[in-house]
């Protein structure tokens, strides 16, 4: 191992500092864990890992508190709806653009950006990106926070590792942006040696590895944060904007690995945040009370049903054991027949009322998870269904979804696209860049055109159309009313709201040139019409001149003309 690298890995003071940071991040996370446990218990118990030792909990049943599985179904519909509406593999959901609109209008630039987009879409389809996005959307809808790691991969360019709630901790900077991600995990000895090498692991790990111990595992901590010493103008070992640190949780005084990243390698989106909060809240928080009440109501419903089907009985002591199975007999002494075996009490309570309350709670849970909107999208997810139709059917719901759409764009899809784009660009996976774009790579941005993103914009389209309709009606009374509207800007803004492809619209310069050509053609036509109008008298004058020229000069006198009068 290189001597410089050994010195960096053996920096004990730096290791203590990073351990303390991870410990503090997990300590602050404890404030959220009680609510997270309830969200896991009453919505989808398969998600969330909060046990100190995950080995003892894997494979065990987690749905003991979920008598009615409706919350799990409602949560699943929400996650699937977000996935199909925002990041559906069957629909284009993003495009690449530029901050410089003039540069973006170049034909060669447009073609190159389209080629890059197709390559990225192909990479997403071949890697686990879409599965990771579904996991993120499921975590967001249940816990309000999600986490994932984006790494370079030799086979698929990018590979993602999604996390479930409880596997990680985060922290934000002064502006509320995610700045740190920490994680504790357990690996077996052979996994650690394969990942980090035999030279850097502790003696305990080496012993387990040499003894082929396949059962023992060891806790590892990971921390990813911005590199405070990064210098964008310098080149050197470890000079990356982001750094990751791996180290054992034992007393090992040496890092397992220190690496760097050119872009932020992790995603930690929040559904919605309050103030400068680290973790978010989502539909699961809004539905949690109803989910807990639903399980209580289901317990009452089962008790009512069981009291009717199998009520407690009064049995004389002389009877002995009573066989209550269908078709079976219980022999009793004759003197006890009069007393008989009878129910201890008459079961009361209406199951119909309980069932109605259960249905009401289920509808509230479904509404909290936006099931009506997402079920509609799932039932009508066809190319013929436009974003305008979605907006018209569920305008109010789309307005309620606006915050999470912005969060998904800003904290998931934009960082993912940037990371994947830069990885492909560094590794030569894109075609040669046009000359016009040289040095402008940093201005390339993602523009999202998913069904929900377009539908959110389309909510504003009806108001614009009403204004145009009113102006059209008033124009019959006062034509000057149309002077208030910029129709060119109106049609382009309406196309943007409704998701009209950019290729359908002509460039503004082309439109101006067409109008100039049309005006010139009209002017030329007018000149031709004027010339034609003047052609008649001119022709008569020419004909008269011709006749005059044919008369003998001697006969041109007034007398000859007048017939010698």
Coordinates of C-alpha atoms in Angstrom, one line a residue:
X1 CA 0.0 0.0 0.0
X2 CA 1.3 3.5 -0.8
X3 CA 2.9 5.3 2.1
X4 CA 0.9 8.5 1.7
X5 CA -2.3 6.5 1.6
X6 CA -1.3 4.6 4.7
X7 CA -0.6 7.9 6.5
X8 CA -4.1 9.2 5.6
X9 CA -5.9 6.1 6.7
X10 CA -4.0 6.1 10.0
X11 CA -5.0 9.7 10.9
X12 CA -6.3 9.0 14.4
X13 CA -7.4 12.5 15.1
X14 CA -9.5 12.7 11.9
X15 CA -11.0 9.3 12.7
X16 CA -12.1 10.4 16.2
X17 CA -13.7 13.5 14.6
X18 CA -15.7 11.5 12.1
X19 CA -16.8 9.0 14.7
X20 CA -18.1 11.9 16.8
X21 CA -20.0 13.4 13.9
X22 CA -21.7 10.1 13.1
X23 CA -22.6 9.6 16.8
X24 CA -24.1 13.1 17.0
X25 CA -26.1 12.6 13.8
X26 CA -27.6 9.3 15.2
X27 CA -28.3 10.9 18.5
X28 CA -30.3 13.7 16.8
X29 CA -32.1 11.1 14.8
X30 CA -33.5 9.5 17.9
X31 CA -36.1 12.2 18.2
X32 CA -37.8 10.8 15.0
X33 CA -37.5 7.1 15.8
X34 CA -40.6 6.7 17.9
X35 CA -42.8 8.1 15.2
X36 CA -41.0 6.1 12.5
X37 CA -41.6 2.9 14.5
X38 CA -45.3 3.6 14.6
X39 CA -45.3 4.4 10.8
X40 CA -43.6 1.1 10.2
X41 CA -45.9 -0.8 12.5
X42 CA -49.3 0.5 11.3
X43 CA -48.7 1.2 7.6
X44 CA -46.1 -1.2 6.0
X45 CA -44.2 -3.2 8.5
X46 CA -41.8 -4.5 5.8
X47 CA -40.2 -1.1 5.7
X48 CA -38.0 0.4 8.5
X49 CA -35.1 -1.1 10.4
X50 CA -34.7 0.1 13.9
X51 CA -33.4 -3.0 15.8
X52 CA -29.9 -2.7 17.2
X53 CA -29.0 -6.1 15.8
X54 CA -30.7 -6.6 12.4
X55 CA -29.6 -10.2 12.2
X56 CA -32.1 -11.2 14.9
X57 CA -35.0 -9.5 13.2
X58 CA -34.6 -10.4 9.5
X59 CA -37.0 -13.1 8.4
X60 CA -39.4 -12.6 11.3
X61 CA -43.0 -11.5 10.8
X62 CA -43.5 -7.8 11.2
X63 CA -47.3 -7.4 10.7
X64 CA -48.6 -8.4 14.1
X65 CA -50.3 -5.0 14.6
X66 CA -51.7 -4.9 11.1
X67 CA -55.1 -6.7 11.4
X68 CA -56.5 -4.8 8.5
X69 CA -53.9 -4.5 5.6
X70 CA -55.7 -1.5 4.0
X71 CA -53.0 1.0 5.1
X72 CA -50.4 -1.2 3.3
X73 CA -52.5 -1.2 0.1
X74 CA -53.1 2.5 0.2
X75 CA -49.4 3.2 0.7
X76 CA -48.6 0.8 -2.2
X77 CA -51.0 2.7 -4.5
X78 CA -49.4 6.0 -3.6
X79 CA -45.9 4.8 -4.3
X80 CA -46.9 3.2 -7.6
X81 CA -48.9 6.3 -8.6
X82 CA -45.9 8.5 -7.9
X83 CA -43.7 6.2 -9.9
X84 CA -46.0 6.0 -12.9
X85 CA -46.8 9.7 -12.9
X86 CA -43.2 11.0 -12.3
X87 CA -40.7 8.5 -13.5
X88 CA -42.6 5.9 -15.6
X89 CA -40.2 3.8 -17.7
X90 CA -42.8 3.8 -20.4
X91 CA -43.0 7.6 -20.8
X92 CA -40.3 10.2 -21.4
X93 CA -40.0 12.1 -18.1
X94 CA -37.1 14.4 -18.6
X95 CA -35.2 16.3 -21.3
X96 CA -31.8 18.0 -21.3
X97 CA -31.6 21.7 -21.9
X98 CA -29.3 24.7 -21.4
X99 CA -29.5 27.8 -19.3
X100 CA -28.5 29.8 -22.4
X101 CA -31.6 29.6 -24.6
X102 CA -29.8 31.1 -27.6
X103 CA -27.2 28.3 -27.5
X104 CA -29.9 25.7 -26.9
X105 CA -31.6 26.7 -30.1
X106 CA -28.7 25.5 -32.3
X107 CA -29.7 22.5 -34.3
X108 CA -26.5 20.6 -33.6
X109 CA -26.8 21.3 -29.9
X110 CA -30.4 20.0 -29.9
X111 CA -29.4 16.8 -31.6
X112 CA -26.6 16.2 -29.2
X113 CA -28.8 16.7 -26.2
X114 CA -31.4 14.4 -27.6
X115 CA -28.7 11.7 -28.1
X116 CA -27.5 12.1 -24.6
X117 CA -31.0 11.8 -23.2
X118 CA -31.6 8.6 -25.1
X119 CA -28.3 7.2 -23.7
X120 CA -29.3 8.1 -20.2
X121 CA -32.7 6.6 -20.6
X122 CA -31.1 3.4 -21.8
X123 CA -28.7 3.4 -18.8
X124 CA -31.6 3.9 -16.4
X125 CA -33.5 1.0 -18.0
X126 CA -30.5 -1.4 -17.8
X127 CA -29.4 -0.5 -14.2
X128 CA -31.4 -0.5 -11.0
X129 CA -32.4 3.2 -11.2
X130 CA -36.1 2.6 -11.8
X131 CA -36.3 0.1 -8.9
X132 CA -34.4 2.6 -6.7
X133 CA -36.8 5.4 -7.7
X134 CA -39.8 3.2 -6.7
X135 CA -38.1 2.5 -3.3
X136 CA -37.5 6.2 -2.8
X137 CA -41.2 7.0 -3.6
X138 CA -42.4 4.3 -1.2
X139 CA -40.1 5.6 1.6
X140 CA -41.2 9.2 1.0
X141 CA -44.9 8.4 1.1
X142 CA -44.6 6.3 4.3
X143 CA -41.9 8.1 6.4
X144 CA -41.6 11.4 4.6
X145 CA -37.8 10.9 4.1
X146 CA -35.9 8.5 1.8
X147 CA -32.2 7.7 1.2
X148 CA -30.1 6.2 -1.6
X149 CA -26.5 6.1 -2.7
X150 CA -25.5 6.6 -6.4
X151 CA -22.2 4.9 -7.4
X152 CA -20.3 4.5 -10.6
X153 CA -20.5 1.0 -12.1
X154 CA -18.3 -0.6 -14.8
X155 CA -21.2 -2.6 -16.2
X156 CA -24.1 -0.2 -16.1
X157 CA -22.4 3.2 -15.6
X158 CA -24.4 3.9 -12.5
X159 CA -25.6 1.7 -9.7
X160 CA -27.9 2.7 -6.8
X161 CA -28.2 1.4 -3.3
X162 CA -31.6 2.4 -1.8
X163 CA -32.0 2.5 2.0
X164 CA -35.0 2.0 4.2
X165 CA -35.8 4.2 7.2
X166 CA -33.5 3.6 10.2
X167 CA -30.5 2.6 8.1
X168 CA -29.1 6.1 7.8
X169 CA -28.9 9.5 9.3
X170 CA -28.6 12.9 7.7
X171 CA -27.8 16.6 8.3
X172 CA -28.4 19.8 6.5
X173 CA -26.4 23.0 6.0
X174 CA -27.5 26.5 7.0
X175 CA -29.8 26.7 3.9
X176 CA -31.6 23.5 4.7
X177 CA -29.9 21.5 1.9
X178 CA -28.7 18.0 2.6
X179 CA -25.0 18.1 3.4
X180 CA -24.1 14.9 5.2
X181 CA -25.2 11.2 5.2
X182 CA -24.1 8.7 7.8
X183 CA -24.9 5.0 7.9
X184 CA -24.2 2.0 10.1
X185 CA -24.1 -1.5 8.5
X186 CA -22.9 -5.0 9.3
X187 CA -20.7 -7.0 6.9
X188 CA -19.1 -10.4 7.2
X189 CA -15.4 -10.8 7.3
X190 CA -15.0 -12.0 3.7
X191 CA -17.2 -9.0 2.5
X192 CA -15.0 -6.6 4.3
X193 CA -11.8 -8.1 2.9
X194 CA -13.3 -8.1 -0.6
X195 CA -14.4 -4.4 -0.3
X196 CA -11.5 -2.8 1.7
X197 CA -8.6 -5.3 1.6
X198 CA -7.0 -7.4 4.2
X199 CA -4.3 -4.8 5.2
X200 CA -6.8 -2.3 6.7
X201 CA -9.3 -4.4 8.6
X202 CA -9.0 -5.1 12.4
X203 CA -7.4 -8.2 13.9
X204 CA -10.8 -9.6 14.7
X205 CA -11.9 -9.4 11.1
X206 CA -8.6 -11.0 9.9
X207 CA -9.1 -13.9 12.4
X208 CA -12.6 -14.5 11.2
X209 CA -11.5 -14.3 7.6
X210 CA -8.6 -16.7 8.1
X211 CA -10.9 -19.2 9.9
X212 CA -13.5 -19.0 7.1
X213 CA -16.1 -17.7 9.6
X214 CA -19.3 -17.2 7.6
X215 CA -21.5 -16.3 10.5
X216 CA -19.8 -13.5 12.4
X217 CA -20.3 -10.0 11.1
X218 CA -18.9 -6.6 12.1
X219 CA -20.4 -3.1 12.3
X220 CA -19.1 -0.5 9.9
X221 CA -19.8 3.2 9.8
X222 CA -19.9 5.4 6.7
X223 CA -19.9 9.2 6.5
X224 CA -20.3 11.3 3.3
X225 CA -19.9 15.0 3.5
X226 CA -18.6 18.0 1.6
X227 CA -14.8 18.4 1.4
X228 CA -14.0 21.6 3.2
X229 CA -10.5 21.6 1.7
X230 CA -11.7 21.3 -1.9
X231 CA -9.9 23.6 -4.3
X232 CA -11.6 23.6 -7.8
X233 CA -8.4 25.2 -9.4
X234 CA -6.0 22.6 -8.0
X235 CA -5.2 19.0 -8.9
X236 CA -4.2 16.5 -6.2
X237 CA -4.9 13.3 -4.4
X238 CA -8.2 13.5 -2.6
X239 CA -9.2 16.9 -4.1
X240 CA -12.8 16.1 -4.6
X241 CA -15.9 18.2 -3.7
X242 CA -17.3 15.3 -1.7
X243 CA -15.6 12.8 0.5
X244 CA -16.6 9.4 2.0
X245 CA -15.1 7.7 5.1
X246 CA -15.5 4.1 6.1
X247 CA -14.4 2.8 9.5
X248 CA -15.1 0.0 12.0
X249 CA -17.2 0.8 15.1
X250 CA -14.6 -1.0 17.3
X251 CA -11.5 0.6 18.7
X252 CA -9.7 0.2 15.4
X253 CA -7.6 3.4 15.0
X254 CA -7.5 3.3 11.2
X255 CA -9.9 4.1 8.4
X256 CA -11.0 1.3 6.2
X257 CA -11.4 3.6 3.1
X258 CA -11.4 7.2 2.2
X259 CA -12.7 8.1 -1.3
X260 CA -14.0 11.2 -3.2
X261 CA -16.8 12.1 -5.5
X262 CA -17.1 14.8 -8.1
X263 CA -20.8 15.2 -7.5
X264 CA -23.0 14.5 -4.4
X265 CA -23.2 10.7 -4.4
X266 CA -26.3 10.4 -2.2
X267 CA -30.0 11.2 -2.3
X268 CA -32.0 12.1 0.8
X269 CA -35.2 13.7 -0.3
X270 CA -38.0 14.9 2.0
X271 CA -41.7 15.0 1.2
X272 CA -42.1 18.3 3.0
X273 CA -40.0 20.0 5.6
X274 CA -40.8 22.4 8.4
X275 CA -38.3 25.3 9.2
X276 CA -34.8 24.0 8.9
X277 CA -35.7 20.4 9.7
X278 CA -33.5 17.5 8.7
X279 CA -36.2 14.9 8.2
X280 CA -39.5 15.3 6.5
X281 CA -43.1 14.5 7.0
X282 CA -45.4 12.9 4.4
X283 CA -48.7 11.2 3.8
X284 CA -47.9 8.5 6.3
X285 CA -47.8 11.1 9.1
X286 CA -51.1 12.4 8.0
X287 CA -52.7 9.0 7.9
X288 CA -51.1 7.5 11.0
X289 CA -53.9 8.4 13.4
X290 CA -56.5 6.9 11.2
X291 CA -54.4 3.8 10.6
X292 CA -54.1 3.2 14.3
X293 CA -57.9 3.7 14.8
X294 CA -58.6 1.3 11.9
X295 CA -56.7 -1.5 13.7
X296 CA -58.6 -0.8 16.9
X297 CA -61.9 -0.9 15.0
X298 CA -60.9 -4.1 13.4
X299 CA -60.2 -5.6 16.8
X300 CA -63.7 -4.5 18.0
X301 CA -65.2 -6.0 14.8
X302 CA -63.5 -9.3 15.4
X303 CA -64.6 -9.4 19.0
X304 CA -68.2 -8.8 18.0
X305 CA -68.0 -11.5 15.4
X306 CA -66.4 -14.0 17.8
X307 CA -68.9 -13.3 20.6
X308 CA -71.7 -14.2 18.3
X309 CA -70.0 -17.3 16.8
X310 CA -68.3 -18.5 20.0
X311 CA -69.9 -16.8 23.0
X312 CA -68.7 -17.5 26.6
X313 CA -70.8 -20.2 28.2
X314 CA -72.2 -21.1 31.6
X315 CA -71.6 -24.9 32.2
X316 CA -72.7 -26.8 35.3
X317 CA -69.7 -28.2 37.2
X318 CA -71.1 -31.7 36.9
X319 CA -71.0 -31.6 33.1
X320 CA -67.2 -31.7 32.8
X321 CA -65.6 -31.1 29.5
X322 CA -67.8 -29.5 26.8
X323 CA -67.1 -30.3 23.1
X324 CA -68.2 -27.2 21.2
X325 CA -67.1 -28.4 17.7
X326 CA -69.9 -28.7 15.1
X327 CA -71.6 -32.1 15.1
X328 CA -70.0 -33.2 18.4
X329 CA -71.9 -34.3 21.6
X330 CA -71.3 -33.5 25.2
X331 CA -72.7 -36.1 27.7
X332 CA -74.3 -34.5 30.8
X333 CA -76.0 -36.1 33.9
X334 CA -79.8 -36.0 33.8
X335 CA -80.3 -33.7 36.8
X336 CA -78.3 -31.0 35.0
X337 CA -80.4 -30.9 31.9
X338 CA -82.8 -28.4 33.4
X339 CA -80.0 -26.0 34.1
X340 CA -78.5 -26.7 30.6
X341 CA -75.5 -25.1 29.0
X342 CA -76.2 -21.5 27.9
X343 CA -74.3 -18.4 26.9
X344 CA -73.0 -16.3 29.8
X345 CA -74.5 -13.2 28.3
X346 CA -76.4 -12.1 25.1
X347 CA -73.9 -10.5 22.7
X348 CA -74.8 -6.9 22.0
X349 CA -73.4 -4.2 19.6
X350 CA -74.0 -3.6 15.9
X351 CA -71.4 -4.9 13.5
X352 CA -73.0 -2.8 10.8
X353 CA -72.0 0.4 12.6
X354 CA -68.5 -0.8 13.1
X355 CA -68.2 -1.9 9.5
X356 CA -69.4 1.5 8.3
X357 CA -66.9 3.2 10.6
X358 CA -64.1 1.0 9.2
X359 CA -65.1 1.9 5.6
X360 CA -65.0 5.6 6.6
X361 CA -61.5 5.3 8.1
X362 CA -60.3 3.4 5.0
X363 CA -61.6 6.2 2.8
X364 CA -59.7 8.8 5.0
X365 CA -56.5 6.8 4.8
X366 CA -56.9 6.5 1.0
X367 CA -57.4 10.2 0.7
X368 CA -54.3 10.9 2.8
X369 CA -52.3 8.8 0.3
X370 CA -53.9 10.4 -2.8
X371 CA -55.3 7.1 -3.9
X372 CA -58.2 8.6 -6.0
X373 CA -55.7 10.5 -8.1
X374 CA -53.2 7.7 -8.5
X375 CA -55.8 5.0 -9.2
X376 CA -57.2 7.3 -11.9
X377 CA -53.7 7.6 -13.4
X378 CA -53.1 3.8 -13.2
X379 CA -56.5 3.1 -14.9
X380 CA -55.8 5.6 -17.7
X381 CA -52.1 5.4 -18.1
X382 CA -52.2 5.4 -21.9
X383 CA -50.4 7.6 -24.4
X384 CA -53.8 9.1 -25.4
X385 CA -54.3 10.5 -21.9
X386 CA -52.9 14.0 -21.8
X387 CA -51.7 16.1 -18.9
X388 CA -54.6 18.5 -19.6
X389 CA -57.1 15.7 -18.9
X390 CA -55.3 14.9 -15.7
X391 CA -55.4 18.5 -14.6
X392 CA -59.1 18.9 -15.5
X393 CA -60.1 15.8 -13.5
X394 CA -58.1 16.4 -10.4
X395 CA -57.1 20.0 -10.3
X396 CA -57.4 20.3 -6.5
X397 CA -55.3 17.2 -5.8
X398 CA -52.6 18.3 -8.2
X399 CA -52.3 21.6 -6.3
X400 CA -51.9 19.6 -3.0
X401 CA -49.2 17.5 -4.7
X402 CA -47.3 20.5 -5.9
X403 CA -44.9 20.6 -2.9
X404 CA -43.8 17.0 -3.3
X405 CA -43.4 17.4 -7.1
X406 CA -41.0 20.3 -6.5
X407 CA -39.2 18.3 -3.8
X408 CA -38.9 15.3 -6.1
X409 CA -37.5 17.4 -8.9
X410 CA -35.1 19.3 -6.7
X411 CA -33.9 16.6 -4.3
X412 CA -34.1 13.4 -6.5
X413 CA -34.5 13.8 -10.2
X414 CA -32.2 16.8 -10.8
X415 CA -29.3 15.4 -8.7
X416 CA -29.8 11.9 -10.2
X417 CA -29.7 13.3 -13.8
X418 CA -26.7 15.5 -13.0
X419 CA -24.8 12.6 -11.4
X420 CA -25.6 10.2 -14.3
X421 CA -24.8 12.8 -16.9
X422 CA -21.4 13.6 -15.4
X423 CA -20.5 9.9 -15.0
X424 CA -21.3 9.3 -18.7
X425 CA -19.4 12.4 -19.8
X426 CA -16.3 11.5 -17.9
X427 CA -16.2 8.0 -19.2
X428 CA -16.8 8.9 -22.9
X429 CA -20.3 7.3 -23.1
X430 CA -21.7 10.3 -25.1
X431 CA -21.0 11.2 -28.7
X432 CA -18.5 14.0 -29.4
X433 CA -19.7 17.3 -28.0
X434 CA -20.5 20.0 -30.5
X435 CA -18.0 22.9 -30.8
X436 CA -20.6 25.3 -29.6
X437 CA -20.9 23.5 -26.3
X438 CA -17.2 23.3 -25.5
X439 CA -16.7 24.8 -22.0
X440 CA -20.5 25.1 -21.4
X441 CA -21.0 21.6 -19.8
X442 CA -21.9 23.1 -16.5
X443 CA -24.9 24.9 -17.9
X444 CA -26.7 21.7 -19.0
X445 CA -29.8 21.1 -16.9
X446 CA -32.7 18.7 -16.7
X447 CA -36.2 19.7 -17.6
X448 CA -38.9 17.4 -16.4
X449 CA -41.8 16.5 -18.6
X450 CA -43.5 13.7 -16.7
X451 CA -47.3 13.4 -16.7
X452 CA -47.6 14.9 -13.3
X453 CA -45.1 17.7 -14.0
X454 CA -47.1 18.7 -17.1
X455 CA -50.4 18.3 -15.3
X456 CA -49.2 20.6 -12.6
X457 CA -48.4 23.3 -15.2
X458 CA -51.7 22.6 -17.1
X459 CA -53.7 23.7 -14.1
X460 CA -53.0 27.3 -15.2
X461 CA -54.1 26.7 -18.8
X462 CA -57.9 27.0 -18.2
X463 CA -57.5 30.5 -16.7
X464 CA -55.6 31.6 -19.8
X465 CA -58.2 30.2 -22.1
X466 CA -61.1 32.0 -20.2
X467 CA -59.2 35.3 -20.6
X468 CA -58.8 34.6 -24.4
X469 CA -62.4 33.6 -24.8
X470 CA -63.6 36.8 -23.0
X471 CA -61.3 39.0 -25.1
X472 CA -62.7 37.3 -28.2
X473 CA -66.3 38.0 -27.3
X474 CA -65.5 41.6 -26.4
X475 CA -63.6 42.1 -29.6
X476 CA -66.9 42.1 -31.5
X477 CA -68.0 45.2 -29.6
X478 CA -64.6 46.9 -29.3
X479 CA -61.8 45.5 -31.5
X480 CA -59.3 47.6 -29.7
X481 CA -59.6 45.2 -26.7
X482 CA -57.2 42.8 -28.3
X483 CA -54.4 45.4 -28.0
X484 CA -54.1 44.2 -24.3
X485 CA -52.9 40.7 -25.3
X486 CA -49.6 39.6 -26.6
X487 CA -50.9 36.6 -28.6
X488 CA -47.4 35.3 -29.5
X489 CA -46.4 35.1 -25.8
X490 CA -49.9 33.6 -25.0
X491 CA -49.6 30.7 -27.4
X492 CA -46.1 29.9 -26.3
X493 CA -47.0 30.0 -22.6
X494 CA -50.1 27.9 -23.3
X495 CA -47.9 25.3 -25.1
X496 CA -45.5 25.2 -22.2
X497 CA -48.4 24.7 -19.7
X498 CA -50.0 21.8 -21.7
X499 CA -46.7 20.1 -22.6
X500 CA -46.7 20.7 -26.3
X501 CA -43.5 19.4 -27.8
X502 CA -41.0 22.1 -28.6
X503 CA -40.6 20.7 -32.1
X504 CA -44.2 21.7 -32.9
X505 CA -43.5 25.4 -32.4
X506 CA -41.4 27.5 -34.8
X507 CA -38.4 29.5 -33.5
X508 CA -39.3 33.1 -32.8
X509 CA -36.7 34.3 -35.3
X510 CA -38.2 32.0 -38.0
X511 CA -41.7 33.4 -37.2
X512 CA -40.3 37.0 -37.5
X513 CA -38.7 36.1 -40.8
X514 CA -41.9 34.5 -42.1
X515 CA -43.8 37.6 -41.2
X516 CA -41.3 39.8 -43.0
X517 CA -41.5 37.6 -46.1
X518 CA -45.3 37.6 -45.9
X519 CA -45.3 41.4 -45.6
X520 CA -42.9 41.7 -48.5
X521 CA -45.0 39.4 -50.6
X522 CA -48.1 41.3 -49.8
X523 CA -46.4 44.6 -50.7
X524 CA -45.3 43.1 -54.0
X525 CA -48.8 41.8 -54.7
X526 CA -50.2 45.2 -54.0
X527 CA -47.7 46.8 -56.4
X528 CA -48.7 44.3 -59.1
X529 CA -52.4 45.1 -58.5
X530 CA -51.7 48.8 -58.8
X531 CA -49.7 48.2 -62.0
X532 CA -52.6 46.2 -63.4
X533 CA -55.0 48.9 -62.6
X534 CA -52.9 51.4 -64.5
X535 CA -52.3 49.1 -67.4
X536 CA -55.7 49.8 -69.0
X537 CA -55.4 53.5 -69.6
X538 CA -51.8 53.1 -70.5
X539 CA -52.7 50.5 -73.1
X540 CA -55.3 52.9 -74.6
X541 CA -52.8 55.7 -74.8
X542 CA -50.3 53.4 -76.4
X543 CA -52.9 52.2 -79.0
X544 CA -53.8 55.8 -79.8
X545 CA -50.1 56.7 -80.2
X546 CA -49.8 53.7 -82.5
X547 CA -52.7 54.9 -84.7
X548 CA -51.3 58.3 -84.8
X549 CA -48.0 57.0 -86.0
X550 CA -49.7 55.2 -88.9
X551 CA -51.3 58.4 -90.4
X552 CA -49.4 60.0 -93.3
X553 CA -47.7 63.1 -92.2
X554 CA -49.4 65.1 -94.9
X555 CA -52.7 64.0 -93.6
X556 CA -52.1 65.0 -90.0
X557 CA -53.3 68.5 -90.6
X558 CA -56.4 69.6 -88.9
X559 CA -58.0 70.1 -92.2
X560 CA -57.3 66.6 -93.4
X561 CA -58.5 65.2 -90.2
X562 CA -61.7 67.3 -90.4
X563 CA -62.3 66.0 -93.9
X564 CA -61.1 69.1 -95.7
X565 CA -63.7 71.3 -94.1

